[in-house]
């Protein structure tokens, strides 16, 4: 899903007056730090320029990942959250994405960095037509502070910044604050996927039901359970990231944990479908395990549905 046009405009305004080269340099340094210098528990984003660079260079992708994941939460029967808390909100991607799906009456963004908070607040302020209730931004440290309870709790691209001990404490805090649905998103890296597998087990031990991506209460059996979305690049985005490609692919791992048990959760498409003449093969994850299923024209509706299925979708053969 593309960012709302009001957000795109606000990002343009935010970077007005800053030199294109400064944004480009900050975005490059930030990306280098995230790839090479991730020191658990330490701040990687320092100062106003970094925060603007983060918003310009990373928000399209984190918004894309979050809207993909929140669409899976939106599909849960009767899930209509009124309150949301986003932890480690950064510049606010999650609240923009969530507000595309849900009519939220109270949205709280919790963030430790004053510069990220300032940028996030600037983006959400005076967007009253977009948000049912204006998001409230608060100074917050996930290690030190308690999280207020909400129907929907999100933490995206955050837990991987904490050290091991803090990560597990933070996970329990996030779950304790969750009244209905907890959404975790992490960059697709093998280490983060290992963590997601641990979070899955810990959450289940603490009474959670896992509805996505692997829709069951067992371990995730997928060797490399990750998903992706394609994000259009604006002119500003291309300047910040360099290169001319009109899009980029964002890969991520995620988890949706719920307080309520859903009776029927459809299997999930784990990889890009293999489409050949007259047939399509899907790798599907269901409570019974992972299966490869091939559908051909003689399967009628199931074949037609399989032809339309995309990596990460739930698959209901009769839909
Ligand atoms: C990579 S950014 C992700 C921002 C946003 N959630 C997104 O998806 O775009 C990580 C954010 O987590 C914040 N953060 C890291 N450790 C934190 C902590 N202990 N308490 C609160 N925020 C924290 C950082 O300041 C940063 O804004
Ligand atoms: Zn999985």
PDB file of N, CA and C in Angstrom, residues 232-282:
ATOM      1  N   UNK A 232       6.745   2.090  -3.857  1.00  0.00           N
ATOM      2  CA  UNK A 232       7.068   3.081  -4.900  1.00  0.00           C
ATOM      3  C   UNK A 232       7.987   4.147  -4.306  1.00  0.00           C
ATOM      4  N   UNK A 233       8.938   4.622  -5.112  1.00  0.00           N
ATOM      5  CA  UNK A 233       9.848   5.658  -4.609  1.00  0.00           C
ATOM      6  C   UNK A 233       9.479   7.009  -5.211  1.00  0.00           C
ATOM      7  N   UNK A 234       9.327   7.993  -4.332  1.00  0.00           N
ATOM      8  CA  UNK A 234       9.070   9.356  -4.812  1.00  0.00           C
ATOM      9  C   UNK A 234      10.410   9.971  -5.223  1.00  0.00           C
ATOM     10  N   UNK A 235      10.353  11.176  -5.811  1.00  0.00           N
ATOM     11  CA  UNK A 235      11.586  11.856  -6.213  1.00  0.00           C
ATOM     12  C   UNK A 235      12.477  12.076  -4.969  1.00  0.00           C
ATOM     13  N   UNK A 236      11.814  12.542  -3.887  1.00  0.00           N
ATOM     14  CA  UNK A 236      12.532  12.824  -2.638  1.00  0.00           C
ATOM     15  C   UNK A 236      13.196  11.551  -2.087  1.00  0.00           C
ATOM     16  N   UNK A 237      12.459  10.462  -2.152  1.00  0.00           N
ATOM     17  CA  UNK A 237      12.951   9.174  -1.686  1.00  0.00           C
ATOM     18  C   UNK A 237      14.167   8.741  -2.502  1.00  0.00           C
ATOM     19  N   UNK A 238      14.106   8.983  -3.834  1.00  0.00           N
ATOM     20  CA  UNK A 238      15.229   8.605  -4.703  1.00  0.00           C
ATOM     21  C   UNK A 238      16.460   9.448  -4.386  1.00  0.00           C
ATOM     22  N   UNK A 239      16.209  10.723  -4.069  1.00  0.00           N
ATOM     23  CA  UNK A 239      17.345  11.600  -3.721  1.00  0.00           C
ATOM     24  C   UNK A 239      18.008  11.068  -2.449  1.00  0.00           C
ATOM     25  N   UNK A 240      17.161  10.742  -1.441  1.00  0.00           N
ATOM     26  CA  UNK A 240      17.706  10.300  -0.153  1.00  0.00           C
ATOM     27  C   UNK A 240      18.464   8.982  -0.282  1.00  0.00           C
ATOM     28  N   UNK A 241      17.919   8.060  -1.095  1.00  0.00           N
ATOM     29  CA  UNK A 241      18.524   6.731  -1.149  1.00  0.00           C
ATOM     30  C   UNK A 241      19.512   6.563  -2.296  1.00  0.00           C
ATOM     31  N   UNK A 242      19.534   7.524  -3.214  1.00  0.00           N
ATOM     32  CA  UNK A 242      20.390   7.379  -4.387  1.00  0.00           C
ATOM     33  C   UNK A 242      19.776   6.357  -5.333  1.00  0.00           C
ATOM     34  N   UNK A 243      20.254   6.293  -6.577  1.00  0.00           N
ATOM     35  CA  UNK A 243      19.736   5.312  -7.536  1.00  0.00           C
ATOM     36  C   UNK A 243      18.460   5.815  -8.183  1.00  0.00           C
ATOM     37  N   UNK A 244      18.132   5.183  -9.294  1.00  0.00           N
ATOM     38  CA  UNK A 244      17.012   5.669 -10.108  1.00  0.00           C
ATOM     39  C   UNK A 244      15.812   4.736 -10.099  1.00  0.00           C
ATOM     40  N   UNK A 245      15.948   3.543  -9.488  1.00  0.00           N
ATOM     41  CA  UNK A 245      14.841   2.571  -9.556  1.00  0.00           C
ATOM     42  C   UNK A 245      13.559   3.197  -9.022  1.00  0.00           C
ATOM     43  N   UNK A 246      12.424   2.975  -9.701  1.00  0.00           N
ATOM     44  CA  UNK A 246      11.177   3.608  -9.258  1.00  0.00           C
ATOM     45  C   UNK A 246      10.534   2.913  -8.060  1.00  0.00           C
ATOM     46  N   UNK A 247      11.110   1.802  -7.618  1.00  0.00           N
ATOM     47  CA  UNK A 247      10.545   1.108  -6.453  1.00  0.00           C
ATOM     48  C   UNK A 247      11.667   0.430  -5.671  1.00  0.00           C
ATOM     49  N   UNK A 248      11.331   0.018  -4.434  1.00  0.00           N
ATOM     50  CA  UNK A 248      12.270  -0.836  -3.693  1.00  0.00           C
ATOM     51  C   UNK A 248      11.468  -1.913  -2.972  1.00  0.00           C
ATOM     52  N   UNK A 249      12.142  -3.023  -2.671  1.00  0.00           N
ATOM     53  CA  UNK A 249      11.470  -4.123  -1.981  1.00  0.00           C
ATOM     54  C   UNK A 249      11.878  -4.115  -0.521  1.00  0.00           C
ATOM     55  N   UNK A 250      10.881  -4.143   0.350  1.00  0.00           N
ATOM     56  CA  UNK A 250      11.134  -4.179   1.787  1.00  0.00           C
ATOM     57  C   UNK A 250      10.797  -5.586   2.291  1.00  0.00           C
ATOM     58  N   UNK A 251      11.750  -6.202   2.968  1.00  0.00           N
ATOM     59  CA  UNK A 251      11.525  -7.557   3.500  1.00  0.00           C
ATOM     60  C   UNK A 251      11.452  -7.483   5.030  1.00  0.00           C
ATOM     61  N   UNK A 252      10.561  -8.274   5.602  1.00  0.00           N
ATOM     62  CA  UNK A 252      10.373  -8.191   7.057  1.00  0.00           C
ATOM     63  C   UNK A 252       9.876  -9.519   7.605  1.00  0.00           C
ATOM     64  N   UNK A 253      10.041  -9.691   8.928  1.00  0.00           N
ATOM     65  CA  UNK A 253       9.452 -10.820   9.656  1.00  0.00           C
ATOM     66  C   UNK A 253       8.394 -10.203  10.574  1.00  0.00           C
ATOM     67  N   UNK A 254       7.375 -10.961  10.912  1.00  0.00           N
ATOM     68  CA  UNK A 254       6.360 -10.374  11.798  1.00  0.00           C
ATOM     69  C   UNK A 254       5.604 -11.433  12.568  1.00  0.00           C
ATOM     70  N   UNK A 255       4.788 -10.937  13.497  1.00  0.00           N
ATOM     71  CA  UNK A 255       3.992 -11.808  14.351  1.00  0.00           C
ATOM     72  C   UNK A 255       2.734 -11.043  14.743  1.00  0.00           C
ATOM     73  N   UNK A 256       1.584 -11.727  14.678  1.00  0.00           N
ATOM     74  CA  UNK A 256       0.354 -11.139  15.234  1.00  0.00           C
ATOM     75  C   UNK A 256      -0.139 -12.087  16.319  1.00  0.00           C
ATOM     76  N   UNK A 257      -0.195 -11.572  17.556  1.00  0.00           N
ATOM     77  CA  UNK A 257      -0.646 -12.379  18.697  1.00  0.00           C
ATOM     78  C   UNK A 257      -1.948 -11.782  19.210  1.00  0.00           C
ATOM     79  N   UNK A 258      -2.906 -12.666  19.526  1.00  0.00           N
ATOM     80  CA  UNK A 258      -4.219 -12.162  19.947  1.00  0.00           C
ATOM     81  C   UNK A 258      -4.604 -12.742  21.311  1.00  0.00           C
ATOM     82  N   UNK A 259      -5.454 -12.017  22.017  1.00  0.00           N
ATOM     83  CA  UNK A 259      -5.999 -12.516  23.294  1.00  0.00           C
ATOM     84  C   UNK A 259      -7.098 -13.526  23.020  1.00  0.00           C
ATOM     85  N   UNK A 260      -7.825 -13.293  21.915  1.00  0.00           N
ATOM     86  CA  UNK A 260      -8.954 -14.159  21.589  1.00  0.00           C
ATOM     87  C   UNK A 260      -8.474 -15.279  20.648  1.00  0.00           C
ATOM     88  N   UNK A 261      -9.072 -16.459  20.836  1.00  0.00           N
ATOM     89  CA  UNK A 261      -8.741 -17.547  19.916  1.00  0.00           C
ATOM     90  C   UNK A 261      -9.709 -17.509  18.737  1.00  0.00           C
ATOM     91  N   UNK A 262      -9.174 -17.503  17.534  1.00  0.00           N
ATOM     92  CA  UNK A 262     -10.029 -17.523  16.340  1.00  0.00           C
ATOM     93  C   UNK A 262     -10.141 -18.962  15.866  1.00  0.00           C
ATOM     94  N   UNK A 263     -11.399 -19.418  15.613  1.00  0.00           N
ATOM     95  CA  UNK A 263     -11.606 -20.837  15.272  1.00  0.00           C
ATOM     96  C   UNK A 263     -10.974 -21.211  13.946  1.00  0.00           C
ATOM     97  N   UNK A 264     -11.235 -20.387  12.950  1.00  0.00           N
ATOM     98  CA  UNK A 264     -10.754 -20.762  11.622  1.00  0.00           C
ATOM     99  C   UNK A 264      -9.794 -19.702  11.108  1.00  0.00           C
ATOM    100  N   UNK A 265      -8.550 -20.056  11.070  1.00  0.00           N
ATOM    101  CA  UNK A 265      -7.593 -19.140  10.456  1.00  0.00           C
ATOM    102  C   UNK A 265      -7.058 -19.865   9.223  1.00  0.00           C
ATOM    103  N   UNK A 266      -7.189 -19.231   8.069  1.00  0.00           N
ATOM    104  CA  UNK A 266      -6.841 -19.901   6.808  1.00  0.00           C
ATOM    105  C   UNK A 266      -5.326 -20.072   6.681  1.00  0.00           C
ATOM    106  N   UNK A 267      -4.888 -21.053   5.872  1.00  0.00           N
ATOM    107  CA  UNK A 267      -3.456 -21.242   5.644  1.00  0.00           C
ATOM    108  C   UNK A 267      -2.820 -20.008   4.998  1.00  0.00           C
ATOM    109  N   UNK A 268      -1.518 -19.866   5.220  1.00  0.00           N
ATOM    110  CA  UNK A 268      -0.825 -18.698   4.655  1.00  0.00           C
ATOM    111  C   UNK A 268       0.141 -19.118   3.546  1.00  0.00           C
ATOM    112  N   UNK A 269       0.202 -18.282   2.521  1.00  0.00           N
ATOM    113  CA  UNK A 269       1.113 -18.524   1.393  1.00  0.00           C
ATOM    114  C   UNK A 269       2.511 -18.082   1.813  1.00  0.00           C
ATOM    115  N   UNK A 270       3.431 -19.039   1.897  1.00  0.00           N
ATOM    116  CA  UNK A 270       4.736 -18.744   2.484  1.00  0.00           C
ATOM    117  C   UNK A 270       5.784 -18.212   1.508  1.00  0.00           C
ATOM    118  N   UNK A 271       5.570 -18.477   0.231  1.00  0.00           N
ATOM    119  CA  UNK A 271       6.549 -18.019  -0.766  1.00  0.00           C
ATOM    120  C   UNK A 271       5.818 -17.495  -1.994  1.00  0.00           C
ATOM    121  N   UNK A 272       6.580 -16.917  -2.918  1.00  0.00           N
ATOM    122  CA  UNK A 272       5.930 -16.486  -4.175  1.00  0.00           C
ATOM    123  C   UNK A 272       5.370 -17.709  -4.880  1.00  0.00           C
ATOM    124  N   UNK A 273       4.088 -17.705  -5.285  1.00  0.00           N
ATOM    125  CA  UNK A 273       3.516 -18.853  -5.986  1.00  0.00           C
ATOM    126  C   UNK A 273       4.303 -19.177  -7.266  1.00  0.00           C
ATOM    127  N   UNK A 274       4.412 -20.468  -7.566  1.00  0.00           N
ATOM    128  CA  UNK A 274       5.088 -20.879  -8.807  1.00  0.00           C
ATOM    129  C   UNK A 274       4.003 -21.075  -9.863  1.00  0.00           C
ATOM    130  N   UNK A 275       4.010 -20.205 -10.869  1.00  0.00           N
ATOM    131  CA  UNK A 275       2.948 -20.246 -11.881  1.00  0.00           C
ATOM    132  C   UNK A 275       3.510 -20.852 -13.168  1.00  0.00           C
ATOM    133  N   UNK A 276       2.876 -21.939 -13.632  1.00  0.00           N
ATOM    134  CA  UNK A 276       3.264 -22.561 -14.894  1.00  0.00           C
ATOM    135  C   UNK A 276       2.012 -22.639 -15.760  1.00  0.00           C
ATOM    136  N   UNK A 277       2.195 -23.046 -17.014  1.00  0.00           N
ATOM    137  CA  UNK A 277       1.022 -23.093 -17.901  1.00  0.00           C
ATOM    138  C   UNK A 277      -0.022 -24.048 -17.319  1.00  0.00           C
ATOM    139  N   UNK A 278      -1.184 -23.515 -17.035  1.00  0.00           N
ATOM    140  CA  UNK A 278      -2.310 -24.341 -16.588  1.00  0.00           C
ATOM    141  C   UNK A 278      -2.225 -24.822 -15.152  1.00  0.00           C
ATOM    142  N   UNK A 279      -1.197 -24.422 -14.418  1.00  0.00           N
ATOM    143  CA  UNK A 279      -1.149 -24.852 -13.013  1.00  0.00           C
ATOM    144  C   UNK A 279      -0.380 -23.850 -12.142  1.00  0.00           C
ATOM    145  N   UNK A 280      -0.675 -23.885 -10.855  1.00  0.00           N
ATOM    146  CA  UNK A 280       0.023 -23.010  -9.916  1.00  0.00           C
ATOM    147  C   UNK A 280       0.286 -23.795  -8.628  1.00  0.00           C
ATOM    148  N   UNK A 281       1.510 -23.627  -8.097  1.00  0.00           N
ATOM    149  CA  UNK A 281       1.882 -24.362  -6.880  1.00  0.00           C
ATOM    150  C   UNK A 281       2.086 -23.369  -5.737  1.00  0.00           C
ATOM    151  N   UNK A 282       1.417 -23.648  -4.612  1.00  0.00           N
ATOM    152  CA  UNK A 282       1.532 -22.779  -3.437  1.00  0.00           C
ATOM    153  C   UNK A 282       2.204 -23.537  -2.304  1.00  0.00           C
TER     154      UNK A 282
END
